[in-house]
Amino acid sequence: MDYLPLFFKLEDQPVLLVGGGSVALRKATLLTRAGARVTAIAHEINTELEQLLAQHQGEALIGEYHTALLDGKALVIAATDDNELNTRIHFDATSRNLPVNVVDSPDLCTFIFPAIVDRSPIVVAISSGGKAPVLARLLRAKLETWIPNSYSNLSELVGRFRHAVKQRFTTTNQRRIFWEEVLQGQIAEKVFAGRHEEAEQMLEAKLADKNDHPTGEVYLVGGGPGDPELLTFKALRLMQQADIVLYDALVSPKVLDLCRRDADMVFVGKKRDNHAVPQEGINDLLVKYAQQGKRVLRLKGGDPFIFGRGGEELQKLKEHNIPFQVVPGITAASACSTYAGIPLTHRAHAQSVRFVTGQLKNRTSDLNFEELVHPNQTIVFYMGLHTLPHLSSQLIAHGKDADTPVAIVSRGTQPQQKVLVGTLANIVDKQAQAKLEAPALIIVGEVVNLHEDLAWFGEEVLAEHQPDLLPRSN
Ligand code: SAH
C-alpha cells in the first residue's frame, strides 16, 4: 500500500490553496464541502471561486505566494501551472511538516485526493496511488450506480438508533444480526421509498420485538424490453435481493439471469391464448408469498403500468395490506422505436403519439379509428401482430392514406431484433413473406420514414422484392 487512506476532519480548519483557475475551483469545492476555511492566493481568481470562498468563510487574495501564508494552516494545495512555484510550495510545506498536495504532480504530494462517492455520512474513497486515475474514476462510476442515493438517509437513521440498539442487545453478534435484518429488509426499503416516518416506526417496533411475523413485500418491477443494459439501477437492486421471482413470458432470459441466484423462480407467463397462470391466480400467489414473509419480485416485460395489468395486481395487494414498490421499466414503444431509429415524435411529422392495444375483444375491436386517423400523430400498436390485417384495413377505411408508412419491430432491443417497413396498403403482404415473430410492435405514421436514415441496431428485413432476410449493408 503506497498510501494509507485516512479521513481528514477539516471542519473550520484553515487551508491554503495556491491558484485561482478551474482546477483550484474543483479543489475548493471539495474542501468547502468538508467545512474547511480556504484561503486562495493567485494573480487572478475566477469569480465562481471567489463567490464560493465568500460563502464559506474563506478569502480570495490577489498577489504573489509567500511563505508566511503557510502560518497556522492545516493543509496546503498547489494548483498552479508554474512548476518552479509548485516545487517551492512543496518544499516550504514539507519543511514545516504540513501535508501538501500539488495537483497532477504525485512526486510533490504528501497526500492525494481520492475519487469519491459521497453518500454522507457514508463516503467511499478510491485511489490508484496516482498511477491510474482514470481507472479509479471508472470504478467510482460503478459504485455510484450500485450505492443508492438514499444511503445517506439510511445511515442517519442507523446513527439515531445506534445507542438504543446497543442497550437492547448485549453481544456484538446480536447487534450485527439485528442491523443486517434492518439494512437488507423492509425498513431500508421504506427509507429508499422516502417513507422515513414509517421506517422509524418499524424500527422502533422491531426493537421492542413486536413484529415477530413480519409480512413480506412485493416489488413490481419493469424488466424492460430485453436488453439487460436497459434495466434501471433500482430494478437490478431489487432483483438481487428477492426471495422469489414471478416472471412473465416477455422477460428476456438475459434479464432473468440477473436475479439473485438463490431466489425461487416461478414462471407465470402469459402467451397469447395460453395463460400459464390466470391473472387471478397470479394475484393470489403474490399475496400468498408475501404473507409468508417473502420479498416477492413480480417481474414484467417493459413497464408494469403499460398494458401490463400492474394496476390490478397492486389493488389486490392493497386489499390485503401488503406493502409494495413499483419500478418503471422502458416500455416497448420507447425501446423499439429508439432501437429502430424511428423517433416517435418529430417536429416535422408528428406532434403526438398514442399507445394502443391491437388486441381484439371477442374478435371485434372497440378502437376509435376516427381518432386514430388524425394527421400528425404516431400510433403504436402493442399486441397487434395477429390483428394487423384488421388494423390496417380499418385505418384505410376511416380515411388514413394507404401510403402511410408502417414498421413492424420484432423482438426489439434483443440480438434477434428485426424491422420490417411497408405501408398500410402492403404491410400485411410483406409480413406474410417475412413472418416476423412475436413479440412485435407496430408503428404507424410519417416518422417511420426516418428509419432508413437513422437505423443503427440489428438486422434489416427486405420483404418487397426479395423475400430473404439480408444483413444490414453498412
Ligand atoms: N408492459 C409491456 C407491454 C406488454 S403487452 C411494455 O411496457 O412493453 C405485450 C406487447 O408488448 C407485445 O405484444 C408487443 O407488442 C410489445 N412488446 C413487448 N416487448 C417487446 C419487444 N422486445 N419487441 C417488440 N414488441 C414488444
Coordinates of C-alpha atoms and ligand atoms in Angstrom, one line a residue:
M1 CA 0.0 0.0 0.0
D2 CA 1.7 3.2 -1.2
Y3 CA -0.8 5.5 0.7
L4 CA -2.9 4.9 3.8
P5 CA -6.5 6.1 3.3
L6 CA -7.4 8.4 6.2
F7 CA -10.4 10.7 6.5
F8 CA -9.3 14.2 7.5
K9 CA -11.6 16.3 9.7
L10 CA -11.5 19.7 8.0
E11 CA -14.4 21.4 9.7
D12 CA -13.3 25.0 10.4
Q13 CA -9.6 24.2 9.5
P14 CA -7.6 26.8 7.6
V15 CA -6.4 25.6 4.2
L16 CA -4.1 27.4 1.8
L17 CA -4.9 27.0 -1.9
V18 CA -2.4 28.5 -4.4
G19 CA -4.1 29.0 -7.7
G20 CA -7.3 30.7 -9.0
G21 CA -8.4 28.8 -12.1
S22 CA -10.8 25.9 -12.7
V23 CA -8.6 23.3 -11.1
A24 CA -8.4 25.4 -7.9
L25 CA -12.2 25.8 -8.1
R26 CA -12.6 22.0 -8.1
K27 CA -10.4 21.5 -5.1
A28 CA -12.1 24.4 -3.2
T29 CA -15.5 22.9 -3.9
L30 CA -14.4 19.6 -2.2
L31 CA -12.6 21.4 0.7
T32 CA -15.6 23.6 1.5
R33 CA -17.9 20.7 1.3
A34 CA -15.9 19.3 4.2
G35 CA -16.2 22.6 6.1
A36 CA -12.7 23.9 5.5
R37 CA -11.9 27.7 5.6
V38 CA -10.0 28.2 2.4
T39 CA -7.6 31.0 1.6
A40 CA -6.9 31.2 -2.1
I41 CA -3.9 33.2 -3.5
A42 CA -3.2 33.9 -7.2
H43 CA -2.7 36.7 -9.6
E44 CA -6.1 36.1 -10.9
I45 CA -9.0 34.4 -9.3
N46 CA -12.1 33.3 -11.2
T47 CA -15.4 34.8 -10.0
E48 CA -17.0 31.4 -9.3
L49 CA -14.1 30.6 -6.9
E50 CA -14.3 34.0 -5.3
Q51 CA -18.1 33.6 -4.7
L52 CA -17.6 30.1 -3.3
L53 CA -15.0 31.2 -0.8
A54 CA -17.1 34.2 0.3
Q55 CA -20.0 31.8 1.0
H56 CA -17.8 29.5 3.2
Q57 CA -15.8 32.0 5.4
G58 CA -12.8 31.7 3.1
E59 CA -10.9 34.5 1.4
A60 CA -9.5 35.3 -2.0
L61 CA -6.2 37.1 -2.1
I62 CA -4.8 38.6 -5.3
G63 CA -1.0 38.6 -5.4
E64 CA 2.2 36.5 -5.1
Y65 CA 2.6 33.4 -3.0
H66 CA 4.9 33.9 0.0
T67 CA 5.9 31.6 2.8
A68 CA 4.2 33.5 5.6
L69 CA 0.8 32.4 4.1
L70 CA 1.6 28.9 5.5
D71 CA 1.4 30.1 9.1
G72 CA -1.3 28.4 11.0
K73 CA -2.6 26.3 8.0
A74 CA -3.7 22.7 8.4
L75 CA -3.2 21.7 4.7
V76 CA -1.7 23.2 1.5
I77 CA -2.7 22.7 -2.1
A78 CA -0.9 24.0 -5.1
A79 CA -3.0 24.2 -8.2
T80 CA -0.8 26.4 -10.5
D81 CA 0.8 25.6 -13.8
D82 CA 4.1 27.1 -12.7
N83 CA 6.4 24.1 -12.0
E84 CA 9.0 26.2 -10.1
L85 CA 6.4 27.7 -7.9
N86 CA 4.8 24.3 -7.2
T87 CA 8.2 22.8 -6.2
R88 CA 8.8 25.7 -3.9
I89 CA 5.5 25.3 -2.2
H90 CA 6.2 21.6 -1.8
F91 CA 9.5 22.3 0.0
D92 CA 8.1 25.1 2.1
A93 CA 5.3 22.9 3.3
T94 CA 7.3 19.7 3.9
S95 CA 9.9 21.6 5.9
R96 CA 7.1 22.7 8.2
N97 CA 5.6 19.1 8.3
L98 CA 2.5 20.5 6.6
P99 CA 0.6 18.0 4.4
V100 CA 0.8 19.2 0.8
N101 CA -0.8 18.3 -2.5
V102 CA 0.5 19.6 -5.8
V103 CA -2.1 18.9 -8.5
D104 CA -1.0 16.4 -11.1
S105 CA 2.5 16.0 -9.6
P106 CA 2.4 12.9 -7.4
D107 CA 6.1 13.3 -6.6
L108 CA 5.4 16.6 -4.9
C109 CA 2.5 15.3 -2.9
T110 CA 2.5 14.0 0.7
F111 CA -1.2 13.3 0.3
I112 CA -3.5 12.7 -2.7
F113 CA -7.2 13.2 -3.4
P114 CA -9.1 10.0 -4.0
A115 CA -12.1 9.6 -6.3
I116 CA -15.1 10.0 -4.0
V117 CA -18.6 8.5 -3.8
D118 CA -20.4 10.8 -1.4
R119 CA -23.4 9.5 0.4
S120 CA -22.6 11.4 3.6
P121 CA -22.1 10.2 6.2
I122 CA -21.1 7.3 4.1
V123 CA -18.1 8.2 2.0
V124 CA -16.3 5.9 -0.3
A125 CA -12.8 6.9 -1.4
I126 CA -10.9 5.2 -4.2
S127 CA -7.3 5.7 -5.2
S128 CA -4.9 4.2 -7.6
G129 CA -2.0 5.8 -5.8
G130 CA -1.8 8.4 -8.5
K131 CA -0.9 5.6 -11.1
A132 CA -4.2 5.2 -12.9
P133 CA -6.6 7.9 -12.0
V134 CA -8.9 7.1 -14.9
L135 CA -9.3 3.5 -13.6
A136 CA -10.2 4.9 -10.2
R137 CA -12.8 7.1 -11.8
L138 CA -14.3 4.2 -13.7
L139 CA -14.5 2.2 -10.5
R140 CA -16.2 5.2 -8.9
A141 CA -18.8 5.3 -11.7
K142 CA -19.6 1.6 -11.0
L143 CA -20.0 2.3 -7.3
E144 CA -22.2 5.3 -7.9
T145 CA -24.7 3.1 -9.7
W146 CA -24.5 0.5 -7.1
I147 CA -25.0 2.5 -3.9
P148 CA -28.5 4.1 -3.8
N149 CA -28.6 7.8 -3.2
S150 CA -30.7 7.3 -0.1
Y151 CA -27.9 5.6 1.7
S152 CA -27.4 9.0 3.3
N153 CA -30.8 8.8 4.9
L154 CA -30.4 5.2 5.9
S155 CA -27.1 5.9 7.7
E156 CA -28.7 8.8 9.5
L157 CA -31.4 6.5 10.8
V158 CA -28.9 3.9 11.9
G159 CA -27.0 6.6 13.7
R160 CA -30.0 7.7 15.6
F161 CA -30.9 4.2 16.8
R162 CA -27.3 3.0 17.5
H163 CA -27.4 3.8 21.2
A164 CA -30.8 2.2 21.8
V165 CA -29.8 -1.0 19.9
K166 CA -26.6 -1.2 21.9
Q167 CA -28.6 -1.1 25.1
R168 CA -31.1 -3.6 23.9
F169 CA -28.6 -6.3 22.7
T170 CA -25.6 -7.1 24.8
T171 CA -23.4 -9.0 22.3
T172 CA -22.0 -7.7 19.1
N173 CA -23.3 -10.7 17.3
Q174 CA -26.9 -10.0 18.3
R175 CA -26.4 -6.4 17.1
R176 CA -24.9 -7.4 13.8
I177 CA -27.9 -9.7 13.1
F178 CA -30.4 -7.0 14.1
W179 CA -28.7 -4.4 11.8
E180 CA -28.4 -6.9 8.9
E181 CA -32.1 -7.5 9.0
V182 CA -32.8 -3.8 9.1
L183 CA -30.5 -2.9 6.3
Q184 CA -31.5 -5.6 3.9
G185 CA -35.2 -5.7 4.6
Q186 CA -38.3 -3.7 4.5
I187 CA -37.1 -0.9 6.9
A188 CA -34.3 0.0 4.5
E189 CA -36.8 -0.2 1.5
K190 CA -39.1 2.3 3.3
V191 CA -36.2 4.7 3.6
F192 CA -35.4 4.3 -0.1
A193 CA -39.1 4.9 -0.9
G194 CA -39.0 8.2 1.1
R195 CA -41.2 6.9 3.9
H196 CA -39.0 8.0 6.7
E197 CA -41.6 8.0 9.5
E198 CA -42.9 4.6 8.7
A199 CA -39.3 3.3 8.6
E200 CA -38.7 4.8 12.0
Q201 CA -41.9 3.3 13.5
M202 CA -41.0 -0.1 12.1
L203 CA -37.5 0.1 13.6
E204 CA -39.0 1.0 17.0
A205 CA -41.4 -1.9 16.7
K206 CA -38.6 -4.2 15.8
L207 CA -36.5 -3.0 18.7
A208 CA -39.4 -3.7 21.0
D209 CA -39.7 -7.1 19.4
K210 CA -43.3 -6.5 18.5
N211 CA -43.3 -7.8 14.9
D212 CA -42.5 -11.5 15.2
H213 CA -44.3 -12.3 11.9
P214 CA -43.3 -9.6 9.5
T215 CA -45.2 -9.6 6.2
G216 CA -43.1 -9.7 3.2
E217 CA -43.2 -7.1 0.4
V218 CA -43.8 -7.1 -3.3
Y219 CA -41.6 -5.4 -5.8
L220 CA -43.5 -4.8 -9.1
V221 CA -40.6 -4.2 -11.5
G222 CA -40.4 -3.4 -15.1
G223 CA -37.8 -5.6 -16.7
G224 CA -37.7 -3.5 -19.9
P225 CA -37.8 -4.8 -23.5
G226 CA -34.9 -7.4 -23.3
D227 CA -31.5 -5.7 -23.5
P228 CA -30.4 -6.1 -19.9
E229 CA -28.5 -2.8 -20.0
L230 CA -31.8 -1.0 -20.2
L231 CA -32.7 -2.1 -16.7
T232 CA -32.8 0.7 -14.0
F233 CA -30.3 0.6 -11.1
K234 CA -33.3 0.2 -8.8
A235 CA -34.7 -2.8 -10.7
L236 CA -31.4 -4.5 -10.6
R237 CA -31.0 -3.9 -6.8
L238 CA -34.4 -5.3 -6.1
M239 CA -33.9 -8.3 -8.4
Q240 CA -30.8 -9.1 -6.4
Q241 CA -32.5 -9.2 -3.1
A242 CA -35.7 -11.0 -3.9
D243 CA -36.5 -14.4 -2.3
I244 CA -38.9 -15.4 -5.0
V245 CA -39.5 -14.2 -8.6
L246 CA -42.7 -14.4 -10.5
Y247 CA -42.0 -13.6 -14.1
D248 CA -43.7 -13.3 -17.5
A249 CA -43.0 -14.8 -20.9
L250 CA -41.9 -11.4 -22.1
V251 CA -39.0 -11.1 -19.7
S252 CA -35.8 -11.9 -21.6
P253 CA -33.5 -14.7 -20.3
K254 CA -30.6 -12.3 -20.0
V255 CA -32.6 -10.1 -17.6
L256 CA -33.7 -13.2 -15.6
D257 CA -30.1 -14.2 -15.3
L258 CA -29.5 -11.1 -13.2
C259 CA -31.9 -12.1 -10.5
R260 CA -30.5 -13.4 -7.2
R261 CA -29.0 -16.9 -7.6
D262 CA -30.8 -18.3 -4.6
A263 CA -34.2 -16.9 -5.5
D264 CA -37.0 -19.3 -6.4
M265 CA -38.1 -18.7 -10.0
V266 CA -41.8 -19.1 -10.8
F267 CA -43.0 -18.8 -14.4
V268 CA -46.5 -17.3 -14.6
G269 CA -46.1 -16.3 -18.2
K270 CA -48.8 -15.4 -20.5
K271 CA -48.5 -16.3 -24.1
R272 CA -51.5 -15.4 -26.3
D273 CA -54.4 -17.7 -25.6
N274 CA -52.2 -19.8 -23.3
H275 CA -52.1 -18.4 -19.8
A276 CA -49.8 -20.5 -17.7
V277 CA -51.4 -19.0 -14.6
P278 CA -54.6 -16.9 -15.0
Q279 CA -54.4 -13.3 -13.7
E280 CA -56.5 -14.0 -10.6
G281 CA -54.1 -16.8 -9.8
I282 CA -51.1 -14.5 -10.1
N283 CA -52.7 -12.0 -7.8
D284 CA -53.3 -14.8 -5.2
L285 CA -49.7 -16.1 -5.5
L286 CA -48.3 -12.6 -4.8
V287 CA -50.5 -12.3 -1.7
K288 CA -49.6 -15.8 -0.5
Y289 CA -45.8 -15.5 -0.8
A290 CA -45.8 -12.0 0.7
Q291 CA -47.9 -13.3 3.7
Q292 CA -45.2 -15.9 4.2
G293 CA -42.8 -13.1 4.8
K294 CA -41.0 -13.3 1.5
R295 CA -39.6 -10.5 -0.6
V296 CA -41.5 -11.2 -3.8
L297 CA -40.3 -9.8 -7.1
R298 CA -43.0 -9.5 -9.7
L299 CA -41.0 -9.1 -12.9
K300 CA -42.7 -7.9 -16.1
G301 CA -41.6 -7.1 -19.6
G302 CA -41.4 -3.4 -20.4
D303 CA -43.2 -1.2 -18.0
P304 CA -45.6 -2.7 -15.5
F305 CA -48.2 0.1 -15.9
I306 CA -48.3 0.0 -19.7
F307 CA -50.5 -2.9 -20.9
G308 CA -49.1 -4.8 -18.0
R309 CA -52.0 -5.3 -15.6
G310 CA -49.7 -4.0 -12.9
G311 CA -52.5 -1.9 -11.5
E312 CA -54.8 -4.9 -10.9
E313 CA -52.0 -6.7 -9.1
L314 CA -51.4 -3.8 -6.8
Q315 CA -55.1 -3.3 -6.0
K316 CA -55.1 -6.9 -4.8
L317 CA -52.1 -6.3 -2.6
K318 CA -53.6 -3.1 -1.2
E319 CA -56.7 -5.1 -0.2
H320 CA -54.5 -7.4 1.9
N321 CA -52.4 -4.5 3.3
I322 CA -49.2 -5.9 1.7
P323 CA -46.5 -3.3 1.2
F324 CA -45.2 -2.8 -2.4
Q325 CA -43.0 -0.8 -4.5
V326 CA -43.2 -0.2 -8.3
V327 CA -40.2 0.3 -10.5
P328 CA -40.8 1.7 -14.1
G329 CA -39.3 -0.1 -17.0
I330 CA -38.6 1.0 -20.5
T331 CA -41.8 0.2 -22.4
A332 CA -41.7 -1.5 -25.8
A333 CA -42.8 1.7 -27.6
S334 CA -39.8 3.7 -26.4
A335 CA -37.4 0.8 -26.7
C336 CA -38.4 -0.5 -30.2
S337 CA -38.7 3.0 -31.7
T338 CA -35.2 4.1 -30.4
Y339 CA -33.6 0.8 -31.4
A340 CA -35.2 1.0 -34.9
G341 CA -34.2 4.7 -35.4
I342 CA -37.8 5.9 -35.5
P343 CA -38.4 8.9 -33.3
L344 CA -42.0 8.7 -32.1
T345 CA -42.4 12.4 -32.4
H346 CA -40.7 14.8 -34.7
R347 CA -41.3 18.5 -35.2
A348 CA -41.9 18.0 -38.9
H349 CA -44.0 14.8 -38.8
A350 CA -45.8 14.1 -35.6
Q351 CA -46.7 16.2 -32.6
S352 CA -48.2 13.5 -30.6
V353 CA -48.1 9.7 -30.1
R354 CA -50.7 7.2 -29.0
F355 CA -50.1 3.8 -27.4
V356 CA -52.9 1.5 -28.4
T357 CA -53.7 -2.2 -27.8
G358 CA -54.2 -4.1 -31.0
Q359 CA -55.9 -7.0 -29.2
L360 CA -59.5 -7.7 -30.1
K361 CA -62.2 -8.4 -27.6
N362 CA -64.5 -11.2 -28.8
R363 CA -63.0 -10.9 -32.3
T364 CA -64.0 -7.3 -32.7
S365 CA -62.2 -4.1 -31.8
D366 CA -63.7 -1.2 -29.9
L367 CA -60.9 1.1 -31.0
N368 CA -61.9 4.6 -32.0
F369 CA -60.5 4.6 -35.5
E370 CA -61.9 8.1 -36.2
E371 CA -59.5 9.4 -33.7
L372 CA -56.6 7.2 -34.7
V373 CA -56.6 8.6 -38.3
H374 CA -55.9 12.2 -37.2
P375 CA -52.9 13.6 -39.1
N376 CA -49.6 14.4 -37.4
Q377 CA -49.6 11.7 -34.9
T378 CA -47.8 8.4 -34.5
I379 CA -49.8 5.3 -33.5
V380 CA -48.0 2.5 -31.7
F381 CA -49.9 -0.8 -31.5
Y382 CA -49.0 -3.2 -28.8
M383 CA -50.2 -6.8 -29.2
G384 CA -51.2 -6.1 -32.8
L385 CA -49.3 -8.6 -34.9
H386 CA -52.2 -11.0 -35.2
T387 CA -54.7 -8.3 -35.9
L388 CA -52.6 -6.4 -38.4
P389 CA -55.0 -7.1 -41.3
H390 CA -57.9 -5.7 -39.3
L391 CA -55.9 -2.7 -38.0
S392 CA -54.5 -1.6 -41.4
S393 CA -57.8 -2.1 -43.3
Q394 CA -59.7 -0.2 -40.7
L395 CA -57.3 2.7 -40.7
I396 CA -57.6 2.9 -44.5
A397 CA -61.4 2.6 -44.3
H398 CA -61.5 5.5 -41.9
G399 CA -59.6 7.8 -44.3
K400 CA -55.9 7.2 -43.5
D401 CA -53.8 7.4 -46.6
A402 CA -52.9 3.9 -47.8
D403 CA -49.3 5.0 -48.4
T404 CA -48.8 5.9 -44.7
P405 CA -45.6 4.2 -43.7
V406 CA -45.7 1.3 -41.2
A407 CA -43.0 -0.5 -39.3
I408 CA -43.1 -3.8 -37.5
V409 CA -40.3 -4.2 -34.9
S410 CA -39.9 -7.7 -33.7
R411 CA -38.0 -8.6 -30.5
G412 CA -36.9 -5.1 -30.2
T413 CA -33.5 -4.4 -28.4
Q414 CA -32.6 -8.1 -28.5
P415 CA -29.9 -9.6 -30.7
Q416 CA -32.7 -11.1 -32.8
Q417 CA -34.4 -7.7 -33.5
K418 CA -35.9 -7.3 -36.9
V419 CA -37.6 -4.3 -38.5
L420 CA -39.9 -4.6 -41.5
V421 CA -41.1 -1.4 -43.2
G422 CA -44.0 -1.0 -45.5
T423 CA -47.2 1.0 -46.0
L424 CA -50.7 0.5 -44.7
A425 CA -51.5 -1.0 -48.2
N426 CA -48.8 -3.6 -48.3
I427 CA -47.6 -4.3 -44.8
V428 CA -49.8 -7.4 -44.5
D429 CA -48.4 -9.0 -47.6
K430 CA -44.9 -8.1 -46.6
Q431 CA -45.4 -9.6 -43.2
A432 CA -46.8 -12.8 -44.8
Q433 CA -43.5 -13.1 -46.5
A434 CA -41.2 -12.0 -43.8
K435 CA -43.0 -13.8 -40.9
L436 CA -41.6 -11.7 -38.2
E437 CA -42.1 -13.2 -34.8
A438 CA -43.8 -12.0 -31.6
P439 CA -43.3 -10.0 -29.5
A440 CA -43.7 -7.3 -32.1
L441 CA -44.7 -3.7 -32.1
I442 CA -46.4 -1.9 -34.9
I443 CA -45.6 1.8 -35.6
V444 CA -47.8 3.8 -38.0
G445 CA -47.0 7.3 -39.2
E446 CA -44.7 9.5 -41.2
V447 CA -41.9 9.2 -38.6
V448 CA -41.4 5.6 -39.9
N449 CA -39.7 7.2 -43.0
L450 CA -36.8 8.3 -40.7
H451 CA -35.8 4.7 -40.1
E452 CA -34.0 4.5 -43.4
D453 CA -31.6 7.2 -42.3
L454 CA -31.4 6.6 -38.6
A455 CA -31.4 2.8 -38.2
W456 CA -28.4 1.7 -36.2
F457 CA -29.2 -1.6 -34.5
G458 CA -29.7 -5.2 -35.6
E459 CA -30.8 -6.6 -38.9
E460 CA -32.9 -5.2 -41.7
V461 CA -35.7 -7.1 -43.4
L462 CA -36.2 -6.5 -47.1
A463 CA -39.5 -8.1 -48.0
E464 CA -40.7 -6.2 -51.0
H465 CA -38.8 -7.7 -53.9
Q466 CA -36.5 -10.0 -52.0
P467 CA -38.2 -12.3 -49.5
D468 CA -34.8 -13.2 -48.0
L469 CA -33.6 -11.6 -44.9
L470 CA -30.4 -9.6 -45.7
P471 CA -27.9 -8.3 -43.2
R472 CA -27.6 -4.5 -43.0
S473 CA -25.0 -3.5 -45.6
N474 CA -23.3 -0.6 -43.7
Ligands
SAH1 N1 -45.7 -3.9 -20.4 C1 -45.1 -4.2 -21.7 C2 -46.2 -4.5 -22.7 C3 -46.9 -5.7 -22.5 S1 -48.1 -6.1 -23.8 C4 -44.3 -2.9 -22.1 O1 -44.4 -1.9 -21.4 O2 -43.6 -3.0 -23.0 C5 -47.1 -7.1 -24.8 C6 -46.8 -6.4 -26.1 O3 -45.7 -5.5 -25.9 C7 -46.3 -7.4 -27.2 O4 -47.4 -7.9 -27.9 C8 -45.6 -6.4 -28.1 O5 -46.5 -5.7 -28.9 C9 -44.9 -5.5 -27.1 N2 -43.5 -5.8 -26.8 C10 -43.0 -6.1 -25.6 N3 -41.7 -6.3 -25.7 C11 -41.4 -6.2 -27.0 C12 -40.1 -6.3 -27.7 N4 -39.0 -6.6 -27.1 N5 -40.2 -6.1 -29.0 C13 -41.3 -5.8 -29.7 N6 -42.5 -5.7 -29.0 C14 -42.5 -5.9 -27.7

